[in-house]
Short mmCIF file of C-alpha atoms in Angstrom, two decimals:
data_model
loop_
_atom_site.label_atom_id
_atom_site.label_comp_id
_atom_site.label_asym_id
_atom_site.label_seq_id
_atom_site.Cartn_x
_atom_site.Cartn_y
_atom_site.Cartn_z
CA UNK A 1 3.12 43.63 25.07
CA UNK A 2 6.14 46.05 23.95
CA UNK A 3 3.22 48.02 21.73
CA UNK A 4 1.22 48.43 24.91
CA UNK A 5 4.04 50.06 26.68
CA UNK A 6 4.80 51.70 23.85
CA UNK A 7 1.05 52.99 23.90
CA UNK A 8 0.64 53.79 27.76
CA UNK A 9 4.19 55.82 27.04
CA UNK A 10 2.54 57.92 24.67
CA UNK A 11 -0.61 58.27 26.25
CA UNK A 12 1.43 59.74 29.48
CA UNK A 13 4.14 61.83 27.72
CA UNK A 14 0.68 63.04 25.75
CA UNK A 15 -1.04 64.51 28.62
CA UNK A 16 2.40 65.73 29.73
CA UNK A 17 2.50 67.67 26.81
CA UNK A 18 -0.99 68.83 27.01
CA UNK A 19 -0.39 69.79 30.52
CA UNK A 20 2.26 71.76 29.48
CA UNK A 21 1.25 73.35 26.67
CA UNK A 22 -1.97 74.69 28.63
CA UNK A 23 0.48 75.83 31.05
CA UNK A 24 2.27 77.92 28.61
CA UNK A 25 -0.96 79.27 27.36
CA UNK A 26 -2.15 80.49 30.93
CA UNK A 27 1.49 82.15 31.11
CA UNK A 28 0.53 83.53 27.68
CA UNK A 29 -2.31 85.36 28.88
CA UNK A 30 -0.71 86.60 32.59
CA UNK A 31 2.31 87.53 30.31
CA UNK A 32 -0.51 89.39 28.45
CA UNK A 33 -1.98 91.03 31.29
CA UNK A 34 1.02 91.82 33.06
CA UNK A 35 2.07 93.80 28.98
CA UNK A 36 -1.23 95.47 29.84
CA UNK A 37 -0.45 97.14 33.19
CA UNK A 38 2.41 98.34 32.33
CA UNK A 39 0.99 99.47 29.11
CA UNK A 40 -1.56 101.68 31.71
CA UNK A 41 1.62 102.33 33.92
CA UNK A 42 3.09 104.22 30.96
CA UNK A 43 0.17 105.64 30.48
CA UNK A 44 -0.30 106.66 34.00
CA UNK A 45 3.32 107.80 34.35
CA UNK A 46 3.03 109.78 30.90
CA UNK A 47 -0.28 111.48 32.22
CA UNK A 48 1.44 111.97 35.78
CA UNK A 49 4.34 113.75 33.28
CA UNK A 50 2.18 115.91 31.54
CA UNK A 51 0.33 117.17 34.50
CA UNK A 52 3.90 117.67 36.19
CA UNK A 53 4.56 119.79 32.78
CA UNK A 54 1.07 121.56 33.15
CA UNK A 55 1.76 122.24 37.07
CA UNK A 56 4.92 123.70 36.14
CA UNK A 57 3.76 126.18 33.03
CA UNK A 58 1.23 127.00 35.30
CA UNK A 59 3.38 127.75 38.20
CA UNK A 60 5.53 129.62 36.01
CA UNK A 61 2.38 131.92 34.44
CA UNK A 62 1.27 132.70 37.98
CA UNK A 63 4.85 133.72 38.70
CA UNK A 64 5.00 136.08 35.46
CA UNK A 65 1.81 137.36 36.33
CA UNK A 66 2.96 138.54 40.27
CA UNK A 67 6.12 139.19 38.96
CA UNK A 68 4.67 141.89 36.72
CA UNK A 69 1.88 142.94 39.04
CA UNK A 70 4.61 143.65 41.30
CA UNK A 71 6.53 145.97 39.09
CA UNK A 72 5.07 148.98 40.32
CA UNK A 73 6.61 151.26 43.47
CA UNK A 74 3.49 151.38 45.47
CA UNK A 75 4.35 151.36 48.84
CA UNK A 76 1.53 150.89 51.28
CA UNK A 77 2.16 150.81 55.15
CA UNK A 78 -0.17 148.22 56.74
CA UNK A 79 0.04 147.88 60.36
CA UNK A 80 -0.59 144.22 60.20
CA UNK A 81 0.91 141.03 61.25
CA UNK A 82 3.41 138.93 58.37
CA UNK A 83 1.38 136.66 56.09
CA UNK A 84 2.74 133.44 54.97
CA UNK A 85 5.51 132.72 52.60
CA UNK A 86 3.93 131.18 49.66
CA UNK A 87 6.86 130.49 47.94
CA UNK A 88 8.31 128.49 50.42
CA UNK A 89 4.81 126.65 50.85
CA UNK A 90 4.62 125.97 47.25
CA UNK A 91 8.47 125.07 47.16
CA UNK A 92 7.53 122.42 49.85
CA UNK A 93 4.82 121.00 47.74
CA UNK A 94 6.53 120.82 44.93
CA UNK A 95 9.01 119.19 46.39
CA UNK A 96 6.69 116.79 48.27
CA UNK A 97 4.99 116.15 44.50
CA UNK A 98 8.24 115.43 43.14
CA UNK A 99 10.08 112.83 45.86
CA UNK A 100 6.29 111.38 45.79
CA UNK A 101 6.31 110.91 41.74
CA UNK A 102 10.25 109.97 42.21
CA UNK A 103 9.27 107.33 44.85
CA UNK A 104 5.89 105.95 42.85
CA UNK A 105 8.34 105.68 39.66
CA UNK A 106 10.70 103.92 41.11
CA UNK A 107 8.38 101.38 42.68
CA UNK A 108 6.60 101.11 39.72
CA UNK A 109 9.71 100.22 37.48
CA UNK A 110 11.10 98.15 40.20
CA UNK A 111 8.00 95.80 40.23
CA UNK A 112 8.14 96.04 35.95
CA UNK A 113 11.61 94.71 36.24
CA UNK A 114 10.89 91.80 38.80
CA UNK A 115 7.73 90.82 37.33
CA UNK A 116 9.71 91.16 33.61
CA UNK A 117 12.41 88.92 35.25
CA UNK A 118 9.78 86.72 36.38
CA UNK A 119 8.09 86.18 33.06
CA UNK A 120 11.74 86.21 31.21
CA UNK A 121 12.65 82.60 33.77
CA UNK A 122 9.23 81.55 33.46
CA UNK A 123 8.90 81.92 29.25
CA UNK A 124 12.99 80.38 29.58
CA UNK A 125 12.05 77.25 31.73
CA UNK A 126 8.60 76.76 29.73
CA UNK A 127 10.99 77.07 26.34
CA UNK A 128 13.39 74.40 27.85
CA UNK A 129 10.53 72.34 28.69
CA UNK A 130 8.27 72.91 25.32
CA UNK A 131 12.28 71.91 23.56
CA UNK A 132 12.33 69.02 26.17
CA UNK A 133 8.59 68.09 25.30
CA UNK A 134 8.99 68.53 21.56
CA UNK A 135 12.40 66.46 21.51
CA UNK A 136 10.34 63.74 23.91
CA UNK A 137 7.33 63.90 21.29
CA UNK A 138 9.54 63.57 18.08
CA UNK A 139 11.79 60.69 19.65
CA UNK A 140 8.20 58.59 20.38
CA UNK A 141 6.64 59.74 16.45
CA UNK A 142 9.69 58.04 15.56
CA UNK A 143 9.42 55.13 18.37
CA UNK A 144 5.89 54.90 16.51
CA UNK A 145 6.76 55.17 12.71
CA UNK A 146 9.12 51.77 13.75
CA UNK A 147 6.12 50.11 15.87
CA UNK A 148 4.08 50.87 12.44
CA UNK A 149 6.82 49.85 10.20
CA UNK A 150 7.26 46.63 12.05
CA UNK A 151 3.52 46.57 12.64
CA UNK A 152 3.41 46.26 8.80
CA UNK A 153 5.72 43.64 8.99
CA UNK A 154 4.11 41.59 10.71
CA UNK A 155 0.35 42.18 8.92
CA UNK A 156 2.00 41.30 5.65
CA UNK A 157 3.86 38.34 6.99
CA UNK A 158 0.81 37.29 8.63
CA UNK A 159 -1.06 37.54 5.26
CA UNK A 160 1.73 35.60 3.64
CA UNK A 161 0.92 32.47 6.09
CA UNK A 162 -2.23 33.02 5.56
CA UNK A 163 -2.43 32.20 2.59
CA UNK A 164 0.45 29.56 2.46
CA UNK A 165 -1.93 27.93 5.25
CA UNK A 166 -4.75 28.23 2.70
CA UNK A 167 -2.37 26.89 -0.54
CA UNK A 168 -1.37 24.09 1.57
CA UNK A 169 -4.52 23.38 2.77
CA UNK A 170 -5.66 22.89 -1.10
CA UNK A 171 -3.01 21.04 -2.12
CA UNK A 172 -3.39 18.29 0.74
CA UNK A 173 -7.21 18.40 0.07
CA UNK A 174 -6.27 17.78 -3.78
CA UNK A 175 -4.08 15.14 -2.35
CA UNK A 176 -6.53 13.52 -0.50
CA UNK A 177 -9.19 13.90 -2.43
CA UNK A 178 -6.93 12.07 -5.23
CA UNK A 179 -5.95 9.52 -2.96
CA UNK A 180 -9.56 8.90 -1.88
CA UNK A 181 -10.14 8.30 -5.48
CA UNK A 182 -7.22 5.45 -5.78
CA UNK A 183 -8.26 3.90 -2.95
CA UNK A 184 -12.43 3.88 -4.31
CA UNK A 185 -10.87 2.52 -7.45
CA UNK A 186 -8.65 -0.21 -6.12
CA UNK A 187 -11.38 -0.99 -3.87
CA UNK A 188 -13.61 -1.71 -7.01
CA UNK A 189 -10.47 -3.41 -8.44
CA UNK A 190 -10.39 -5.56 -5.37
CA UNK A 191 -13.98 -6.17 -5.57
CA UNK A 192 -13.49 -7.09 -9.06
CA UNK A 193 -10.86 -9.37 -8.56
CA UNK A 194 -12.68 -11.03 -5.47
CA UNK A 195 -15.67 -12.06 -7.80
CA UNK A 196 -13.49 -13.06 -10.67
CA UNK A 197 -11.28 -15.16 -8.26
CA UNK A 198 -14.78 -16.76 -7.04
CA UNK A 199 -15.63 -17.28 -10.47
CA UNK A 200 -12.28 -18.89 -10.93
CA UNK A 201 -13.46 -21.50 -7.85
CA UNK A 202 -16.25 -21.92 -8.57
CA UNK A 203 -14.95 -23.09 -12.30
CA UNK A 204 -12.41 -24.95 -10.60
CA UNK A 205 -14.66 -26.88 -8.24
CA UNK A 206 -17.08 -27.59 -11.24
CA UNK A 207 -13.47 -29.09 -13.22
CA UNK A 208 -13.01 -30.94 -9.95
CA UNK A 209 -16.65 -32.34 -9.65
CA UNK A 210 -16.01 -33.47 -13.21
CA UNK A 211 -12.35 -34.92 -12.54
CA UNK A 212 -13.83 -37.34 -9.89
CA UNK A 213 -16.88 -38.13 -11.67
CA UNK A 214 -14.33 -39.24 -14.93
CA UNK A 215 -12.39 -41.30 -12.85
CA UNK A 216 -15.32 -42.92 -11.32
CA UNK A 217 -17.03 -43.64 -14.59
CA UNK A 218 -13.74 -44.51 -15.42
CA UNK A 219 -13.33 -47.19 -13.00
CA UNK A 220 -16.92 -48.04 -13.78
CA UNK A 221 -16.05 -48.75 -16.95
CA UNK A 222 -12.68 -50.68 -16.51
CA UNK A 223 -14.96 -52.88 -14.11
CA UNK A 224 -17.77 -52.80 -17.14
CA UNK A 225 -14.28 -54.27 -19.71
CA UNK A 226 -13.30 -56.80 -17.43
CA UNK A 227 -16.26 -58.00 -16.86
CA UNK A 228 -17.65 -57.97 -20.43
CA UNK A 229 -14.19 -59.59 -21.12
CA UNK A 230 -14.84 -62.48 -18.54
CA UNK A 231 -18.35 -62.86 -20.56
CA UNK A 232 -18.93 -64.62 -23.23
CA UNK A 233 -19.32 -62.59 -26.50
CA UNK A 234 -22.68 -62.85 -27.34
CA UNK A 235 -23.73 -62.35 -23.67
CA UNK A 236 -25.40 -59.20 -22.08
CA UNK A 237 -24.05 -56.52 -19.74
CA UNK A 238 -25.41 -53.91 -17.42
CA UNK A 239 -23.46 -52.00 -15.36
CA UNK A 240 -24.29 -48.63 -13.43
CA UNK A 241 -21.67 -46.06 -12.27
CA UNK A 242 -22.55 -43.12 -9.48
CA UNK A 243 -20.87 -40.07 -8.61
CA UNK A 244 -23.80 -37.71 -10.02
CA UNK A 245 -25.09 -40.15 -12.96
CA UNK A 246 -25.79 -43.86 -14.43
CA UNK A 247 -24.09 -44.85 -17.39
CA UNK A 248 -25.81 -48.38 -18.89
CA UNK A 249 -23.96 -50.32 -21.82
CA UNK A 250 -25.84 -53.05 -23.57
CA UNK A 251 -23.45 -54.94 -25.80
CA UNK A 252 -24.92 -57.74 -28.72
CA UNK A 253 -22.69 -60.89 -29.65
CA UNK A 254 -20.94 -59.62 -32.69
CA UNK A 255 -20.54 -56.04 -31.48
CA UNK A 256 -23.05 -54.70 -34.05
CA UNK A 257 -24.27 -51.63 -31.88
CA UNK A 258 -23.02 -49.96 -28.75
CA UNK A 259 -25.57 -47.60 -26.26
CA UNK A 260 -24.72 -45.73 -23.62
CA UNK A 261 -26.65 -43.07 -21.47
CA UNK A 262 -25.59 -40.32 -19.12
CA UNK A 263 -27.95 -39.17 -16.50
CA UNK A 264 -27.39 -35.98 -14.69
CA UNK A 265 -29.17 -35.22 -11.60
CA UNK A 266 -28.87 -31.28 -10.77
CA UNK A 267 -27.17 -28.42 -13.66
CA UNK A 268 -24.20 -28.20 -10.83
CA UNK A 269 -23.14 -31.71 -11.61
CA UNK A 270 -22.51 -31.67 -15.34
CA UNK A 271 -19.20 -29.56 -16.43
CA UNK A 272 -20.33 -26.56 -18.07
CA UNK A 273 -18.38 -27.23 -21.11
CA UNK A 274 -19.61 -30.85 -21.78
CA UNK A 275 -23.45 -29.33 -21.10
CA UNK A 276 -23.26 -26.84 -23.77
CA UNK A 277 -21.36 -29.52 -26.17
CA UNK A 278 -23.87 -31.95 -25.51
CA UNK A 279 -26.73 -29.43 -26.44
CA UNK A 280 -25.47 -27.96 -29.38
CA UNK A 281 -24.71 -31.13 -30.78
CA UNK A 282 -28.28 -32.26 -30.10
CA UNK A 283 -27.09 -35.14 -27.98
CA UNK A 284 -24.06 -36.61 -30.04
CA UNK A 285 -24.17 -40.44 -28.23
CA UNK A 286 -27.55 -40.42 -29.76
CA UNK A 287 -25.73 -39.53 -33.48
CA UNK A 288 -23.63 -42.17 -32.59
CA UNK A 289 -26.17 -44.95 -32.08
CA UNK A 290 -27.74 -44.25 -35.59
CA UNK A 291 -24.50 -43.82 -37.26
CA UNK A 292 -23.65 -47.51 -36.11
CA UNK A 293 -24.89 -49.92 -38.62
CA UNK A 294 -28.75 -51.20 -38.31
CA UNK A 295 -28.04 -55.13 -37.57
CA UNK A 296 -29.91 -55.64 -34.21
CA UNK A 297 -33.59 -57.51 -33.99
CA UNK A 298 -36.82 -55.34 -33.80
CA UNK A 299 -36.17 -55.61 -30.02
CA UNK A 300 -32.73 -53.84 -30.43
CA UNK A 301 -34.74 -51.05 -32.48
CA UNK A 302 -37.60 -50.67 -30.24
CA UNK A 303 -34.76 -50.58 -27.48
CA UNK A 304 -32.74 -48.10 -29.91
CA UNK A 305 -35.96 -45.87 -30.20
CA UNK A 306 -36.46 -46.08 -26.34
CA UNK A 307 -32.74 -44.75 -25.59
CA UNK A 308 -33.44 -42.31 -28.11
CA UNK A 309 -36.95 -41.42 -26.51
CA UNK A 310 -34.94 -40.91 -23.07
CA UNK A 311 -32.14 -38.69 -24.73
CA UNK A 312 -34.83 -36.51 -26.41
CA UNK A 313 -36.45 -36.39 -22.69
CA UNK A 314 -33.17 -36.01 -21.49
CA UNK A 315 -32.58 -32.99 -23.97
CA UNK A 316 -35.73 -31.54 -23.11
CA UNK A 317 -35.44 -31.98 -19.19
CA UNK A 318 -31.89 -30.18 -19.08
CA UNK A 319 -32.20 -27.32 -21.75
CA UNK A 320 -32.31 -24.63 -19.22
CA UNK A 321 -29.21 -26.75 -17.73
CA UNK A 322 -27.74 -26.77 -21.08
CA UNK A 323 -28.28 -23.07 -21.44
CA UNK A 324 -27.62 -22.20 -17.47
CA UNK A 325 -23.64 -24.12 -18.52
CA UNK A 326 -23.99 -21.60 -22.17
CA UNK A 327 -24.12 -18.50 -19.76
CA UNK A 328 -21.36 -20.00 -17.40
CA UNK A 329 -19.21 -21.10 -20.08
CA UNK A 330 -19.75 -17.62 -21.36
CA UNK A 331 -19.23 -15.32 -18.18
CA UNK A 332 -15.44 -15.35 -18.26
CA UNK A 333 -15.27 -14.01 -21.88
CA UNK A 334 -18.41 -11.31 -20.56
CA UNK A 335 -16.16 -10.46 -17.77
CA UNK A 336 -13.02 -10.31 -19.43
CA UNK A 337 -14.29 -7.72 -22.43
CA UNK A 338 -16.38 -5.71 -19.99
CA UNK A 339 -12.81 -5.01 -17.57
CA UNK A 340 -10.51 -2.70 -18.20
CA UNK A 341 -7.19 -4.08 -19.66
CA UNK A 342 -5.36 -3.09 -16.35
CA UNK A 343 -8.06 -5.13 -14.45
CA UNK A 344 -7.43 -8.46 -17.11
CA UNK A 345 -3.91 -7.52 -16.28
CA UNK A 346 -4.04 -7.80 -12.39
CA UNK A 347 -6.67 -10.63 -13.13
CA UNK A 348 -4.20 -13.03 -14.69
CA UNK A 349 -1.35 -11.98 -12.27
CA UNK A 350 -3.70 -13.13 -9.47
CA UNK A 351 -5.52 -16.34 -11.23
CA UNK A 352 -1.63 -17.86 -12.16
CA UNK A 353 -1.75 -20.38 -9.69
CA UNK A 354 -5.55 -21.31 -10.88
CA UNK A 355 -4.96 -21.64 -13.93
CA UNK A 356 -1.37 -23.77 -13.37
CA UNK A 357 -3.77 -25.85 -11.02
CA UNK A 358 -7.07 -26.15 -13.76
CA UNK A 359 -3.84 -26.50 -16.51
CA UNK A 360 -2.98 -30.04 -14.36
CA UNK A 361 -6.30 -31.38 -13.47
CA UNK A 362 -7.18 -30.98 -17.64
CA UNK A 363 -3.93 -32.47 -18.26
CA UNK A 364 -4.55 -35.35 -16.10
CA UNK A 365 -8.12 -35.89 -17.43
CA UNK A 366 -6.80 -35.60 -20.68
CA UNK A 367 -4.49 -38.21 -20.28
CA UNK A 368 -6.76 -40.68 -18.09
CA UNK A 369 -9.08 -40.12 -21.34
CA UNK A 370 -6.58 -40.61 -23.63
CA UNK A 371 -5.28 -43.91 -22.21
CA UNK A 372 -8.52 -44.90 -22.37
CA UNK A 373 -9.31 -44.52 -25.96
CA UNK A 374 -5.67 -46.24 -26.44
CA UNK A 375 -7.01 -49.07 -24.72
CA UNK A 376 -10.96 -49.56 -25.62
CA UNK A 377 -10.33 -47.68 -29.41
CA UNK A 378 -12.37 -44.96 -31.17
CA UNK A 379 -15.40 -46.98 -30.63
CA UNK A 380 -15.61 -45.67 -26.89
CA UNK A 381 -19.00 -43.80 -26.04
CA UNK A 382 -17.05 -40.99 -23.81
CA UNK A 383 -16.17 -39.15 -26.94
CA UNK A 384 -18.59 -36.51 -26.34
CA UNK A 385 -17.50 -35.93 -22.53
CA UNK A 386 -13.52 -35.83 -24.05
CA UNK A 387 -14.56 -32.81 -26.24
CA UNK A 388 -16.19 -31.00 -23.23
CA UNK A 389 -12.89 -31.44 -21.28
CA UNK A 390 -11.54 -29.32 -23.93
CA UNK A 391 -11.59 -26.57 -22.30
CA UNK A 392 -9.76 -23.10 -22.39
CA UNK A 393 -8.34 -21.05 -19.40
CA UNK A 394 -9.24 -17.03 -19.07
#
């Protein structure tokens, strides 16, 4: 806003001086014209001189020349009347010439000397104003030489936040950009950790499913004891347990040879420890029935042979089982090489209580199993399912 003043200022006191410098020139040029007339006033006055000087040598040579043509004593007697005087007549006209060259000098210097005063105050007040103008003119360059200096100022500083703006602008993009970057990685993190953590249930539910299925076999066979107890020795048993499979004991008076089966119905219901144990083993209750010694009747062999004939089916049926628990026992190890050792870090931090949880249902297993053992000896046929519970944490 103070520029545009500034601007309209010099705009005005610019036309001012134009104004006045075109009035100086048309002074110029009357000043010029008016040095002109009297230049042909001089001239006039000069010629006006000279033919004064001529009139008067001529007036002088006429009077030699009567002078001397009157020099001689003629006397003639004319009987006329008196001429004129010349003398006088020409003394009158020169007289009349001269107060009429007097009078048209005087006027003439008269109006030189008022039109000299005239141009003198007119050249003094245009000189006053031209000093005013150029004092006016030098006091707005330097008005405008500070607008531009400040002008400047402002430009540069105006560049300077520019590119500040710009630096910062960068920076918090960087920043961002990085941050973006932490956030797509802890979301994978996250992610990571959410299937891990449902790995972990799923685990845990499997350990579970296997907890209650032990203690019901367990109870199945406490029932099983007592009642083979209450029997006589050389009687025969059969008992069948539920919770996901049938277990059948068949017992001979003198406790020659002991055979038990394990039926699963679906790959979710057998722990996928004991699966992959019981397959790479190749069935180890079956090892067990041969290792016992051979003392039963041909119907205890053909019996022995059909038990084995339904753990070979049973091998056969639930090898993709078998190898469905290999890959399951086997996905926490995959998972824990493939992550980064930050990731296992965070991992464990978040599968602590998990792991304090799996640590007490194995525990309790453990010791259900082992109590049994105490109680029915090494003899027991859950040997193989005691090995599966075996079983390490991530």
């Amino acid at each position: 806003m103070t520029a545009d003043d500034f601007r309209v200022k010099y705009e005005t006191e610019l036309a001012l001086r134009q104004s006045v410098e075109a009035d100086i020139n048309g002074l110029r040029q009357v000043l010029d014209q008016l040095t002109l007339c009297r230049s042909d006033l001089e001239a006039q006055l000069e010629s006006l001189r000279e033919e004064l000087c001529c009139l008067k040598k001529n007036h002088e040579e006429e009077m030699s020349c009567l002078r001397k043509q009157s020099t001689g004593d003629v006397s003639v007697e004319v009987n006329a009347c008196p001429g004129p005087d010349l003398r006088k007549i020409l003394e009158e006209m020169r007289c009349q010439y001269e107060t009429l060259i007097e009078r048209n000098r005087k006027e003439v210097e008269d109006w030189y000397e008022c039109k000299i005063e005239e141009v003198n105050r007119e050249v003094i007040t245009s000189g006053q104003e031209v000093e005013t103008c150029n004092n006016q003119v030098t006091e707005l360059r330097r008005q405008l030489q500070a607008l531009e200096i400040d002008l400047q100022a402002q430009l540069s500083q105006r560049d300077n936040l520019e590119s500040s703006l710009a630096e910062t602008e960068c920076r918090y993009n960087n920043h961002l950009a990085e941050l973006q970057n932490q956030i797509t990685c802890v979301e994978q993190q996250l992610a990571d950790l959410r299937a891990e953590m449902e790995c972990q249930n799923q685990e845990y539910k499997i350990l579970l499913d296997v907890k209650c299925r032990l203690e019901q076999e367990i109870h199945t066979y406490r029932t099983v004891k007592s009642c083979s107890s209450s029997s006589s020795q050389g009687g025969i048993g059969q008992s069948s347990g539920l919770g996901g499979g049938v277990a059948r004991t068949s017992g001979i008076g003198g406790g020659g040879i002991i055979r038990t089966s394990h039926t699963y119905t679906s790959s979710s219901q057998m722990p996928s420890c004991a699966a992959a144990e019981i397959q790479g083993k190749n069935c180890n209750t079956r090892q067990d029935f041969h290792s016992a010694p051979s003392t039963s009747s041909n119907g205890d062999l053909s019996h022995g042979r059909g038990m084995e004939t339904r753990g070979t089916g049973w091998q056969a049926r639930h090898r993709d089982h078998g190898e469905r628990a290999d890959m399951k026992s086997g996905t926490k190890e995959r998972i824990g090489e493939s992550k980064c050792p930050e990731i296992r870090k965070k991992s464990r931090n978040h599968g602590d209580t998990g792991r304090k949880l799996l640590a007490l249902v194995q525990g309790e297993i453990s010791r259900q199993i082992e109590k049994e053992r105490q109680k029915y000896g090494d003899s027991w046929s859950m040997r193989s399912v005691s090995r599966a519970l075996c079983w390490q944490g991530p």
